[in-house]
Coordinates of C-alpha atoms in Angstrom, one line a residue:
Chain A
M1 CA 5.4 -28.9 60.4
R2 CA 2.6 -26.4 60.1
V3 CA 5.0 -23.5 60.3
K4 CA 7.2 -25.0 57.6
S5 CA 4.3 -25.5 55.3
K6 CA 3.2 -22.0 55.8
N7 CA 6.7 -20.9 55.0
S8 CA 6.8 -22.8 51.7
R9 CA 3.5 -21.4 50.8
L10 CA 4.9 -18.0 51.3
E11 CA 7.8 -18.8 49.2
K12 CA 5.6 -20.0 46.4
H13 CA 3.8 -16.8 46.6
H14 CA 7.0 -14.9 46.4
I15 CA 8.2 -16.9 43.4
E16 CA 5.0 -16.3 41.6
N17 CA 5.3 -12.6 42.3
L18 CA 8.8 -12.6 41.0
V19 CA 7.9 -14.5 37.9
G20 CA 5.0 -12.1 37.2
R21 CA 7.2 -9.2 37.8
I22 CA 10.0 -10.4 35.5
Y23 CA 7.5 -11.3 32.8
M24 CA 5.9 -7.8 33.0
S25 CA 9.2 -6.0 33.0
F26 CA 10.3 -8.1 30.0
C27 CA 7.1 -7.2 28.1
V28 CA 7.4 -3.5 28.9
L29 CA 11.0 -3.5 28.0
L30 CA 10.3 -5.2 24.7
L31 CA 7.6 -2.7 23.9
V32 CA 9.9 0.2 24.7
V33 CA 12.7 -1.3 22.6
I34 CA 10.4 -1.9 19.7
I35 CA 9.1 1.7 19.8
V36 CA 12.5 3.3 20.2
S37 CA 14.0 1.2 17.4
M38 CA 11.2 2.0 15.1
V39 CA 11.4 5.7 15.7
Y40 CA 15.2 5.4 15.3
F41 CA 14.9 3.4 12.0
V42 CA 12.4 5.8 10.4
A43 CA 14.3 8.8 11.6
S44 CA 17.7 7.6 10.4
K45 CA 16.3 6.6 7.0
G46 CA 14.2 9.8 6.8
I47 CA 17.1 12.1 7.3
A48 CA 19.5 10.2 5.1
N49 CA 18.8 12.3 2.1
F50 CA 19.4 15.5 4.0
V51 CA 22.6 14.3 5.7
N52 CA 24.3 13.1 2.5
G53 CA 23.3 16.2 0.7
E54 CA 21.2 14.5 -1.9
V55 CA 18.2 16.8 -1.2
K56 CA 18.0 20.0 0.8
I57 CA 15.5 19.9 3.6
S58 CA 13.8 23.1 2.5
E59 CA 13.6 21.7 -1.1
F60 CA 11.9 18.6 0.3
L61 CA 9.4 20.4 2.5
L62 CA 8.5 23.3 0.3
G63 CA 9.4 22.1 -3.2
T64 CA 6.3 21.6 -5.4
K65 CA 7.8 19.3 -8.0
W66 CA 8.0 15.6 -7.5
A67 CA 9.8 13.9 -10.4
P68 CA 12.0 11.2 -8.9
E69 CA 12.7 9.3 -12.1
A70 CA 13.5 12.4 -14.2
D71 CA 17.0 13.0 -15.6
T72 CA 17.5 15.7 -13.0
P73 CA 15.3 14.4 -10.2
S74 CA 13.5 16.7 -7.9
Y75 CA 12.0 15.6 -4.6
G76 CA 9.5 18.2 -3.6
A77 CA 7.0 16.8 -1.1
F78 CA 4.9 19.8 -0.6
P79 CA 2.0 18.6 -2.8
F80 CA 1.8 15.5 -0.6
I81 CA 2.0 17.3 2.7
S82 CA -0.6 19.8 1.6
G83 CA -2.8 17.0 0.2
S84 CA -2.7 15.1 3.4
F85 CA -3.7 18.2 5.4
L86 CA -6.4 19.1 2.9
V87 CA -8.2 15.7 3.0
T88 CA -7.8 15.4 6.7
L89 CA -9.3 18.8 7.5
L90 CA -12.1 18.3 5.0
A91 CA -12.9 14.9 6.4
A92 CA -13.0 16.3 9.9
L93 CA -15.2 19.1 8.8
I94 CA -17.7 16.7 7.2
A95 CA -17.6 14.1 9.9
S96 CA -17.5 16.2 13.1
P97 CA -21.1 17.7 12.9
L98 CA -22.5 14.3 11.9
S99 CA -20.7 12.5 14.7
I100 CA -21.5 15.1 17.4
C101 CA -25.2 15.0 16.3
A102 CA -25.1 11.2 16.4
A103 CA -23.6 11.3 19.9
L104 CA -26.1 13.8 21.1
F105 CA -28.9 11.7 19.7
M106 CA -27.6 8.6 21.5
T107 CA -27.1 10.3 24.9
E108 CA -29.5 13.2 25.2
I109 CA -32.4 12.8 22.8
V110 CA -33.2 9.1 22.8
P111 CA -30.9 7.5 25.3
G112 CA -32.9 4.3 25.2
W113 CA -33.4 2.7 21.8
G114 CA -31.3 5.4 20.1
K115 CA -28.2 4.1 21.8
K116 CA -29.2 0.5 21.3
L117 CA -29.6 1.0 17.6
L118 CA -26.9 3.5 16.8
Q119 CA -24.0 2.1 18.9
P120 CA -23.7 -1.3 17.2
V121 CA -24.1 0.4 13.8
I122 CA -21.3 2.8 14.5
E123 CA -19.1 0.1 16.0
L124 CA -19.6 -1.9 12.9
L125 CA -18.4 1.0 10.8
S126 CA -15.1 1.0 12.7
G127 CA -14.6 -2.7 12.0
I128 CA -14.8 -2.5 8.2
P129 CA -11.4 -2.9 6.7
S130 CA -10.1 0.2 4.9
V131 CA -9.7 -1.6 1.5
V132 CA -13.5 -2.1 1.6
Y133 CA -14.0 1.6 2.2
G134 CA -11.7 2.3 -0.7
F135 CA -13.4 -0.1 -3.0
V136 CA -16.9 1.2 -2.1
G137 CA -15.5 4.7 -2.7
L138 CA -14.1 3.7 -6.1
S139 CA -17.3 1.9 -7.1
V140 CA -20.0 4.2 -5.6
I141 CA -18.7 7.7 -4.7
V142 CA -16.4 8.2 -7.7
P143 CA -19.0 7.4 -10.4
F144 CA -21.5 9.5 -8.5
L145 CA -19.2 12.5 -8.3
R146 CA -18.2 12.0 -12.0
D147 CA -21.9 12.1 -13.1
T148 CA -23.1 14.9 -10.9
L149 CA -20.1 17.3 -10.6
P150 CA -17.3 18.5 -12.9
G151 CA -14.1 16.5 -13.1
Q152 CA -13.6 12.8 -13.3
G153 CA -15.0 11.9 -9.9
I154 CA -11.6 10.9 -8.6
G155 CA -9.9 13.5 -6.5
V156 CA -9.7 15.3 -3.2
A157 CA -13.5 15.4 -2.6
A158 CA -13.8 11.6 -3.1
G159 CA -10.9 11.1 -0.7
A160 CA -12.3 13.4 1.9
L161 CA -15.8 11.7 1.7
V162 CA -14.4 8.2 2.1
L163 CA -12.2 9.4 5.0
S164 CA -15.1 11.2 6.7
V165 CA -17.1 7.9 6.9
M166 CA -14.0 6.1 8.2
I167 CA -13.5 8.5 11.1
L168 CA -17.2 8.8 12.0
P169 CA -17.0 6.0 14.6
T170 CA -13.9 7.4 16.3
I171 CA -15.4 10.8 16.8
T172 CA -18.8 9.5 17.7
S173 CA -17.7 7.1 20.3
V174 CA -15.4 9.5 22.0
A175 CA -18.1 12.2 21.9
A176 CA -20.7 9.9 23.2
D177 CA -18.5 8.8 26.1
A178 CA -17.9 12.5 27.0
L179 CA -21.5 13.3 26.9
A180 CA -22.5 10.3 29.0
S181 CA -20.0 11.2 31.7
L182 CA -21.4 14.7 32.0
P183 CA -22.8 15.1 35.6
Q184 CA -26.6 14.8 35.6
N185 CA -27.0 17.9 37.9
L186 CA -25.7 20.3 35.3
K187 CA -28.5 19.3 32.9
E188 CA -31.1 19.3 35.7
S189 CA -30.2 22.8 36.9
S190 CA -30.4 24.0 33.4
F191 CA -33.9 22.5 32.9
A192 CA -34.9 23.9 36.4
L193 CA -34.0 27.4 35.2
G194 CA -36.5 27.0 32.5
A195 CA -34.1 26.3 29.6
T196 CA -35.5 24.2 26.7
R197 CA -33.7 21.0 25.6
W198 CA -32.0 22.8 22.7
Q199 CA -30.8 25.6 25.0
T200 CA -29.5 23.1 27.4
I201 CA -27.6 21.2 24.7
S202 CA -26.2 24.3 22.9
R203 CA -25.4 26.5 26.0
V204 CA -24.6 23.9 28.7
I205 CA -23.7 20.5 27.4
L206 CA -21.7 21.3 24.3
P207 CA -19.5 24.0 25.9
T208 CA -18.8 21.9 28.9
T209 CA -17.8 18.8 26.9
F210 CA -16.1 20.8 24.1
P211 CA -12.5 19.7 25.0
A212 CA -13.5 16.1 25.2
I213 CA -15.3 16.2 21.9
M214 CA -12.3 17.9 20.3
T215 CA -10.2 15.0 21.6
G216 CA -12.4 12.8 19.5
V217 CA -12.1 15.1 16.5
V218 CA -8.3 15.1 16.8
L219 CA -8.2 11.3 17.2
G220 CA -10.3 11.1 14.0
M221 CA -7.9 13.4 12.2
A222 CA -5.0 11.3 13.3
R223 CA -6.6 8.3 11.8
A224 CA -7.5 10.2 8.6
F225 CA -3.9 11.5 8.3
G226 CA -2.4 8.1 8.5
E227 CA -5.0 6.2 6.3
A228 CA -3.3 5.0 3.2
L229 CA -5.2 2.4 1.2
A230 CA -8.7 3.8 1.0
V231 CA -7.5 7.3 0.1
Q232 CA -5.0 6.1 -2.4
M233 CA -7.8 4.2 -4.3
V234 CA -9.9 7.3 -4.9
I235 CA -7.7 10.4 -4.8
G236 CA -6.0 9.9 -8.1
N237 CA -2.4 10.3 -6.9
A238 CA -1.2 13.0 -9.3
P239 CA 1.7 14.7 -7.5
F240 CA 0.3 18.2 -7.7
I241 CA -1.4 20.7 -5.4
P242 CA -5.0 20.5 -6.6
H243 CA -6.8 23.7 -7.7
S244 CA -10.2 22.2 -7.2
L245 CA -11.7 19.6 -5.0
F246 CA -12.5 17.5 -8.0
E247 CA -8.9 17.3 -9.2
S248 CA -6.5 14.4 -8.8
A249 CA -4.1 14.9 -5.9
S250 CA -1.8 12.9 -3.6
T251 CA -1.3 12.4 0.1
L252 CA 1.9 11.4 2.0
T253 CA 0.6 7.9 2.6
S254 CA -0.6 7.3 -1.0
V255 CA 2.7 8.2 -2.5
I256 CA 4.6 6.0 0.0
T257 CA 2.4 3.0 -0.8
L258 CA 2.7 3.6 -4.5
G259 CA 6.5 4.0 -4.5
M260 CA 7.9 1.9 -1.7
G261 CA 7.8 -1.5 -3.5
N262 CA 9.2 -0.3 -6.8
T263 CA 12.2 1.6 -5.4
T264 CA 15.4 0.1 -4.2
M265 CA 16.6 0.5 -0.6
G266 CA 19.1 3.3 -0.3
S267 CA 18.2 5.1 -3.5
P268 CA 17.4 8.8 -3.0
Q269 CA 13.8 8.2 -4.1
N270 CA 13.4 5.5 -1.5
N271 CA 14.9 7.7 1.2
A272 CA 12.6 10.5 0.1
L273 CA 9.7 8.2 0.8
W274 CA 11.2 7.5 4.3
S275 CA 11.4 11.3 4.8
M276 CA 7.7 11.4 4.2
A277 CA 7.2 8.6 6.6
L278 CA 9.1 10.7 9.2
V279 CA 6.9 13.6 8.5
L280 CA 3.8 11.4 9.0
M281 CA 5.3 10.1 12.3
L282 CA 6.1 13.6 13.5
M283 CA 2.5 14.6 12.7
T284 CA 1.2 11.7 14.7
F285 CA 3.2 13.0 17.7
V286 CA 1.7 16.4 17.2
F287 CA -1.8 14.8 17.2
V288 CA -1.0 12.9 20.4
L289 CA 0.3 16.2 22.0
L290 CA -2.9 17.9 21.0
V291 CA -5.0 15.2 22.6
R292 CA -2.9 15.5 25.8
M293 CA -3.4 19.2 25.9
L294 CA -7.2 18.8 25.3
E295 CA -7.4 16.2 28.1
R296 CA -5.8 18.6 30.5
R297 CA -8.4 21.2 29.7
N298 CA -11.1 18.7 30.1
K299 CA -13.0 19.6 33.3
I300 CA -15.6 16.9 33.5
Chain B
M1 CA -4.3 -16.9 44.2
Q2 CA -5.8 -19.4 41.9
F3 CA -6.8 -16.6 39.6
R4 CA -3.3 -15.3 39.5
K5 CA -1.7 -18.6 38.7
S6 CA -3.9 -19.2 35.8
W7 CA -3.3 -15.7 34.6
I8 CA 0.4 -16.2 34.6
M9 CA 0.0 -19.5 32.9
A10 CA -2.1 -17.8 30.2
L11 CA 0.6 -15.2 29.7
A12 CA 3.3 -17.9 29.4
L13 CA 1.2 -19.8 27.0
T14 CA 0.6 -16.8 24.8
S15 CA 4.3 -16.1 24.7
V16 CA 5.1 -19.6 23.8
V17 CA 2.6 -19.5 21.0
A18 CA 3.9 -16.2 19.8
L19 CA 7.5 -17.4 19.9
S20 CA 6.7 -20.6 18.0
A21 CA 4.8 -18.7 15.5
C22 CA 7.9 -16.6 14.9
G23 CA 10.1 -19.6 14.4
N24 CA 7.6 -21.3 12.0
G25 CA 8.8 -19.6 8.8
G26 CA 12.3 -21.0 9.1
N27 CA 11.2 -24.5 10.1
K28 CA 8.6 -24.9 7.4
A29 CA 11.0 -26.3 4.7
T30 CA 12.4 -29.0 7.0
T31 CA 9.0 -30.1 8.2
N32 CA 7.7 -30.3 4.7
N33 CA 10.7 -32.4 3.8
G34 CA 10.1 -34.9 6.5
G35 CA 6.4 -35.3 5.7
N36 CA 6.7 -35.7 2.0
T37 CA 9.8 -37.9 1.6
P38 CA 7.9 -41.1 0.7
A39 CA 6.0 -39.4 -2.1
A40 CA 9.3 -38.0 -3.4
T41 CA 10.8 -41.4 -4.1
N42 CA 7.8 -42.2 -6.2
T43 CA 7.6 -39.2 -8.4
E44 CA 11.3 -38.4 -8.6
S45 CA 12.5 -41.6 -10.1
G46 CA 12.8 -40.1 -13.6
S47 CA 15.2 -37.2 -13.2
G48 CA 18.0 -38.8 -11.3
A49 CA 19.5 -36.7 -8.5
K50 CA 17.0 -35.7 -5.9
L51 CA 16.6 -32.1 -5.1
S52 CA 16.0 -30.6 -1.7
G53 CA 16.1 -27.3 0.0
S54 CA 14.0 -24.2 0.1
I55 CA 13.9 -21.3 -2.4
L56 CA 12.7 -17.9 -1.5
A57 CA 11.7 -15.5 -4.3
S58 CA 10.4 -12.0 -4.0
G59 CA 9.8 -8.9 -6.2
S60 CA 7.6 -8.0 -9.1
T61 CA 3.9 -8.4 -8.6
A62 CA 3.4 -8.6 -12.3
L63 CA 5.5 -11.8 -12.4
Q64 CA 4.3 -13.2 -9.1
P65 CA 1.3 -15.2 -10.3
L66 CA 3.5 -17.0 -12.9
V67 CA 6.3 -17.8 -10.5
E68 CA 3.7 -19.1 -8.0
Q69 CA 2.1 -21.4 -10.5
V70 CA 5.3 -22.8 -11.8
A71 CA 6.6 -23.2 -8.3
E72 CA 3.5 -25.2 -7.5
S73 CA 4.1 -27.7 -10.2
F74 CA 7.8 -27.8 -9.6
M75 CA 7.2 -28.6 -5.9
N76 CA 4.7 -31.3 -6.9
A77 CA 7.5 -33.0 -9.0
N78 CA 10.2 -32.4 -6.4
A79 CA 8.8 -33.0 -3.0
G80 CA 12.0 -32.1 -1.2
V81 CA 11.9 -28.5 -2.5
D82 CA 9.9 -25.8 -0.8
I83 CA 9.5 -22.6 -2.8
Q84 CA 8.0 -19.4 -1.3
V85 CA 7.1 -16.5 -3.6
Q86 CA 6.6 -13.1 -2.2
G87 CA 5.5 -9.8 -3.9
G88 CA 6.8 -6.4 -2.9
G89 CA 7.7 -4.9 -6.2
S90 CA 10.7 -5.0 -8.6
G91 CA 12.7 -2.7 -6.4
T92 CA 12.2 -4.8 -3.4
G93 CA 13.1 -8.0 -5.2
L94 CA 16.3 -6.6 -6.6
T95 CA 17.4 -5.1 -3.3
Q96 CA 16.7 -8.3 -1.4
V97 CA 18.5 -10.5 -3.9
S98 CA 21.5 -8.3 -4.0
E99 CA 21.7 -8.4 -0.2
K100 CA 21.2 -12.2 -0.4
Q101 CA 18.0 -12.0 1.7
V102 CA 16.2 -14.0 -1.0
D103 CA 17.4 -16.6 -3.6
I104 CA 15.6 -15.1 -6.5
G105 CA 14.7 -11.5 -7.2
N106 CA 11.8 -11.0 -9.7
S107 CA 11.9 -7.9 -11.7
D108 CA 10.1 -6.2 -14.6
V109 CA 13.2 -4.2 -15.5
F110 CA 16.9 -4.8 -15.9
A111 CA 18.8 -4.7 -12.6
E112 CA 21.1 -2.1 -14.2
E113 CA 18.2 0.3 -14.5
K114 CA 17.1 0.0 -10.9
L115 CA 20.1 -0.5 -8.7
K116 CA 22.1 2.6 -8.4
D117 CA 25.2 0.7 -7.4
A118 CA 26.6 -0.7 -10.7
A119 CA 28.9 -3.2 -8.9
K120 CA 25.9 -4.7 -7.2
A121 CA 24.0 -5.0 -10.4
A122 CA 26.9 -6.7 -12.0
E123 CA 26.9 -9.4 -9.4
L124 CA 23.4 -10.4 -10.3
V125 CA 22.8 -13.1 -13.0
D126 CA 19.8 -12.5 -15.2
H127 CA 17.3 -15.2 -16.1
Q128 CA 14.7 -14.0 -18.6
V129 CA 11.7 -16.3 -18.2
A130 CA 8.9 -14.5 -20.0
V131 CA 8.0 -11.4 -22.0
V132 CA 5.3 -9.0 -21.3
A133 CA 3.9 -6.7 -24.0
I134 CA 2.1 -3.5 -23.1
A135 CA -0.6 -1.9 -25.2
A136 CA -2.0 1.6 -25.1
V137 CA -5.7 1.4 -24.4
S138 CA -8.5 3.9 -24.3
N139 CA -12.1 4.2 -23.2
P140 CA -14.2 2.7 -26.0
A141 CA -16.0 6.0 -26.5
A142 CA -12.9 7.9 -27.5
G143 CA -13.4 6.8 -31.1
V144 CA -9.7 6.2 -32.0
D145 CA -8.3 2.9 -33.4
S146 CA -4.6 3.7 -33.8
L147 CA -2.1 6.2 -32.5
T148 CA 1.3 7.0 -33.8
K149 CA 4.3 7.3 -31.5
Q150 CA 4.3 11.1 -31.8
Q151 CA 0.6 11.3 -31.0
L152 CA 1.2 9.2 -27.8
V153 CA 4.1 11.3 -26.8
D154 CA 2.0 14.5 -27.3
I155 CA -0.8 13.0 -25.2
F156 CA 1.3 11.8 -22.4
T157 CA 3.3 15.1 -22.2
G158 CA 0.1 17.1 -22.2
K159 CA 0.4 18.7 -25.7
I160 CA -2.7 17.1 -27.0
T161 CA -5.6 17.3 -24.5
N162 CA -8.6 16.4 -26.7
W163 CA -9.4 13.2 -28.6
K164 CA -10.6 15.3 -31.6
D165 CA -7.0 16.3 -32.3
V166 CA -6.1 12.7 -33.0
G167 CA -9.2 12.0 -35.1
G168 CA -11.5 10.9 -32.3
A169 CA -14.6 12.3 -30.5
D170 CA -14.7 15.8 -29.1
Q171 CA -13.8 14.8 -25.6
A172 CA -11.1 15.8 -23.1
I173 CA -8.3 13.2 -22.6
Q174 CA -7.9 11.8 -19.1
I175 CA -4.5 10.2 -18.6
I176 CA -4.6 7.2 -16.3
N177 CA -1.0 6.6 -15.4
R178 CA 1.1 4.3 -13.3
P179 CA 3.4 5.7 -10.6
A180 CA 6.8 7.0 -11.7
S181 CA 8.6 4.1 -10.2
S182 CA 6.4 1.4 -11.9
G183 CA 8.1 -1.1 -14.2
T184 CA 5.1 -1.1 -16.5
R185 CA 5.4 2.6 -16.9
A186 CA 9.2 2.4 -17.5
T187 CA 8.6 -0.1 -20.3
F188 CA 5.8 1.9 -21.9
E189 CA 7.9 5.1 -21.7
S190 CA 11.1 3.6 -23.1
F191 CA 9.6 1.6 -25.9
A192 CA 6.4 3.3 -26.8
L193 CA 7.2 6.9 -26.1
G194 CA 10.9 6.8 -26.3
T195 CA 11.1 9.4 -23.6
K196 CA 10.5 9.8 -19.9
T197 CA 7.4 11.9 -19.2
E198 CA 6.5 14.1 -16.3
D199 CA 3.3 13.6 -14.5
Q200 CA 0.6 15.8 -15.9
K201 CA -1.6 17.9 -13.7
G202 CA -5.0 16.3 -13.3
S203 CA -3.7 12.9 -14.4
I204 CA -4.7 9.9 -12.3
Q205 CA -2.2 7.3 -11.0
E206 CA -3.1 3.8 -10.0
D207 CA -0.8 1.2 -8.7
S208 CA -2.4 -1.9 -10.0
S209 CA -3.3 -2.9 -13.6
G210 CA -6.7 -4.1 -12.4
T211 CA -7.6 -0.6 -11.2
V212 CA -6.2 1.0 -14.3
K213 CA -8.4 -1.2 -16.4
K214 CA -11.5 -0.4 -14.3
M215 CA -10.8 3.3 -14.4
I216 CA -10.2 3.4 -18.2
G217 CA -13.4 1.4 -18.8
E218 CA -15.4 3.8 -16.7
T219 CA -13.9 7.2 -17.2
P220 CA -14.9 9.0 -20.4
G221 CA -11.9 10.0 -22.5
A222 CA -9.5 7.9 -20.5
I223 CA -6.2 6.7 -21.9
G224 CA -3.7 4.4 -20.3
Y225 CA -1.6 1.3 -20.9
L226 CA -2.0 -2.3 -19.9
A227 CA -0.2 -5.6 -20.3
L228 CA -1.8 -7.8 -23.0
S229 CA -3.1 -10.2 -20.4
Y230 CA -5.4 -7.6 -19.0
L231 CA -7.1 -6.6 -22.2
D232 CA -10.7 -7.3 -22.8
D233 CA -13.8 -5.6 -24.2
S234 CA -14.2 -3.1 -21.5
V235 CA -11.4 -1.1 -22.9
K236 CA -10.3 -0.3 -26.5
T237 CA -6.9 -1.5 -27.5
L238 CA -5.0 1.0 -29.7
N239 CA -2.7 0.0 -32.5
Y240 CA 0.7 1.5 -32.2
D241 CA 2.0 3.1 -35.5
G242 CA -0.6 0.9 -37.2
V243 CA 0.8 -2.3 -35.6
E244 CA -1.7 -4.4 -33.7
P245 CA -0.4 -5.3 -30.2
S246 CA -0.8 -9.1 -30.6
V247 CA 1.3 -11.9 -29.3
D248 CA 2.4 -12.9 -32.8
N249 CA 3.5 -9.3 -33.6
V250 CA 5.6 -9.2 -30.4
I251 CA 7.2 -12.6 -31.1
A252 CA 8.1 -11.5 -34.7
G253 CA 9.6 -8.3 -33.4
K254 CA 7.0 -6.1 -35.2
Y255 CA 5.5 -4.6 -32.1
P256 CA 8.1 -2.9 -30.0
V257 CA 6.5 -2.2 -26.6
W258 CA 7.5 -5.2 -24.6
A259 CA 10.0 -6.1 -21.8
Y260 CA 11.5 -9.2 -20.3
E261 CA 10.4 -10.6 -17.0
H262 CA 13.6 -11.2 -15.1
M263 CA 14.5 -13.6 -12.3
Y264 CA 17.8 -12.6 -10.8
T265 CA 20.1 -14.7 -8.7
N266 CA 23.1 -13.4 -6.8
G267 CA 26.0 -15.1 -8.6
E268 CA 25.5 -18.5 -10.2
P269 CA 22.5 -20.2 -8.6
N270 CA 22.9 -23.4 -6.5
E271 CA 21.7 -26.7 -7.8
T272 CA 18.1 -26.5 -6.6
V273 CA 17.6 -22.9 -7.7
K274 CA 19.2 -23.7 -11.1
A275 CA 16.9 -26.7 -11.6
F276 CA 13.9 -24.4 -10.8
L277 CA 15.0 -21.8 -13.3
D278 CA 15.8 -24.4 -15.9
Y279 CA 12.4 -25.9 -15.4
F280 CA 11.0 -22.4 -16.2
L281 CA 12.5 -22.5 -19.6
T282 CA 11.3 -26.0 -20.5
D283 CA 8.7 -26.2 -23.3
E284 CA 6.2 -27.6 -20.8
V285 CA 6.2 -24.3 -18.8
Q286 CA 6.9 -21.9 -21.7
T287 CA 4.0 -23.1 -23.8
G288 CA 1.9 -24.1 -20.7
D289 CA 1.8 -21.9 -17.7
V290 CA 3.4 -18.9 -19.4
V291 CA 0.9 -18.7 -22.2
E292 CA -2.0 -19.7 -19.9
L293 CA -1.4 -16.7 -17.6
G294 CA -1.1 -14.2 -20.5
Y295 CA 2.7 -13.8 -20.8
I296 CA 4.7 -14.4 -23.9
P297 CA 7.2 -17.3 -23.9
A298 CA 10.8 -15.9 -23.8
S299 CA 12.0 -18.9 -25.7
K300 CA 9.7 -18.2 -28.7
M301 CA 10.9 -14.6 -29.2
Q302 CA 12.5 -14.1 -32.6
V303 CA 14.3 -11.0 -31.4
S304 CA 16.3 -10.2 -28.3
R305 CA 17.0 -7.0 -26.6
D306 CA 19.8 -5.9 -24.3
V307 CA 20.0 -3.5 -21.4
A308 CA 20.5 -0.5 -23.7
G309 CA 17.4 -1.4 -25.6
T310 CA 19.1 -2.5 -28.8
V311 CA 17.0 -5.2 -30.6
T312 CA 18.7 -7.9 -32.5
P313 CA 17.2 -10.8 -34.4
K314 CA 17.9 -14.1 -32.7

């Protein structure tokens, strides 16, 4: 009797294990199927124009004229590709020093109340929806730029500013984690050798954590590159390579959101938008690869 | 052990919730049916045959508020009918209706202009439910009341870049445009400019009329175009060749910058869809909801226009 009950208990155990295992495998399989089919879908749509000879791939990537509704349409996406890179790099340039300083402040300068105060504020920033950023940008940053600088306020500068605020939390939290995980003895030996706090931070802490901080910067850039709504509201969306920071320009994401609903599936214009989506996706892969490479260099 | 069991239960529960959430969309119509049947018998006694079924409409965001409001009152009168209205843009609406994913595709433009496959466009049946007129507007400080067609063309093709060249203040012109694929832009270009324009360097493009209005009101020297329902004192409405863009002028055929709002069905509509579309053209809706939301009743128009743009008196 006792043996039997022990047996059944074991069986139950096995069944549970099996059910859990099947459920897990199902979930993982589903995830893989979803990802693979999405990549396939975007890729197949994205190369449609090149396969059926509607647009040459060089014309798409390097062409500077975007006039899809013209009598002789041209589908040059270079203004959008360059626009995306421009706002992303500018945003990273603005946000990185701020984020790194905030992270240093939280972990090195005033680890007590500094962290208690800054951490929730920065986490709050990452929870604000992008449409709110866009609207604040349109209502505050754009009029400010219009009144103080040449141009109409709308343009690359406004887009980069809005994006830089959006990616602040990403970079800050990754950098703060990296700094916090730095072994205490590194700092202590530096102080013991008579180095000041500034010398310790600039010669020991920052160089050691550099790859980890760069991971944060790259993650922030990935977010900036893919952000659509907020940028689209303030950048102006003219399909040209801007000659100044205060001139209307476009990004890949903004032209996709502007055009996707108004074009019909299967039209060359719609397929050109999918090609841009493919470019975006490939860029995301590049960002992921970069993060991987940085992580490998990370020696903490 | 105990922990594990509850954990698996939680997972199973989540999946059940997720699955049932997926299925909800399709079931909605039938559940609504069941719940509301008693009410239906009360309100439906007047119109004879009782309608049932669900209608899915998608497409133009410019037409969406009107369709939603009319659908609301239609559903109140016919409790067996469930109507869902989605946005997505004219292109989406036309694609989906021609692939029979939706019952009605809402569009700002003729299907022939949007669908590249002429055979597909020919399958669609057009129902013109309203008219939208578009006016050129400027920032109030520009100091201009009226522009001719040629002046507008010169502005939107970048030949005129300062308001003083058209009799206004000495101020640079800032074009606030809609994206090249926009239905509003297509209407403005075909009927106000008579030509397609290329995007000008430095011009601004916004994808919603609300933002366009905000930008024109705020930006010195801005010019753009808006549907009549968006006009207010924050922007200056410009006369076109001396004609004021008013509802009366549009109805009389004096003001040319207008377009139909289309509701396309794939082939002849079924009974329920047909009843809904017929309801759209009743006086109750045309002089009620349509006017209330700032559109112009299609039934009132004294002129009509075909795909090629030829205007004929009705």
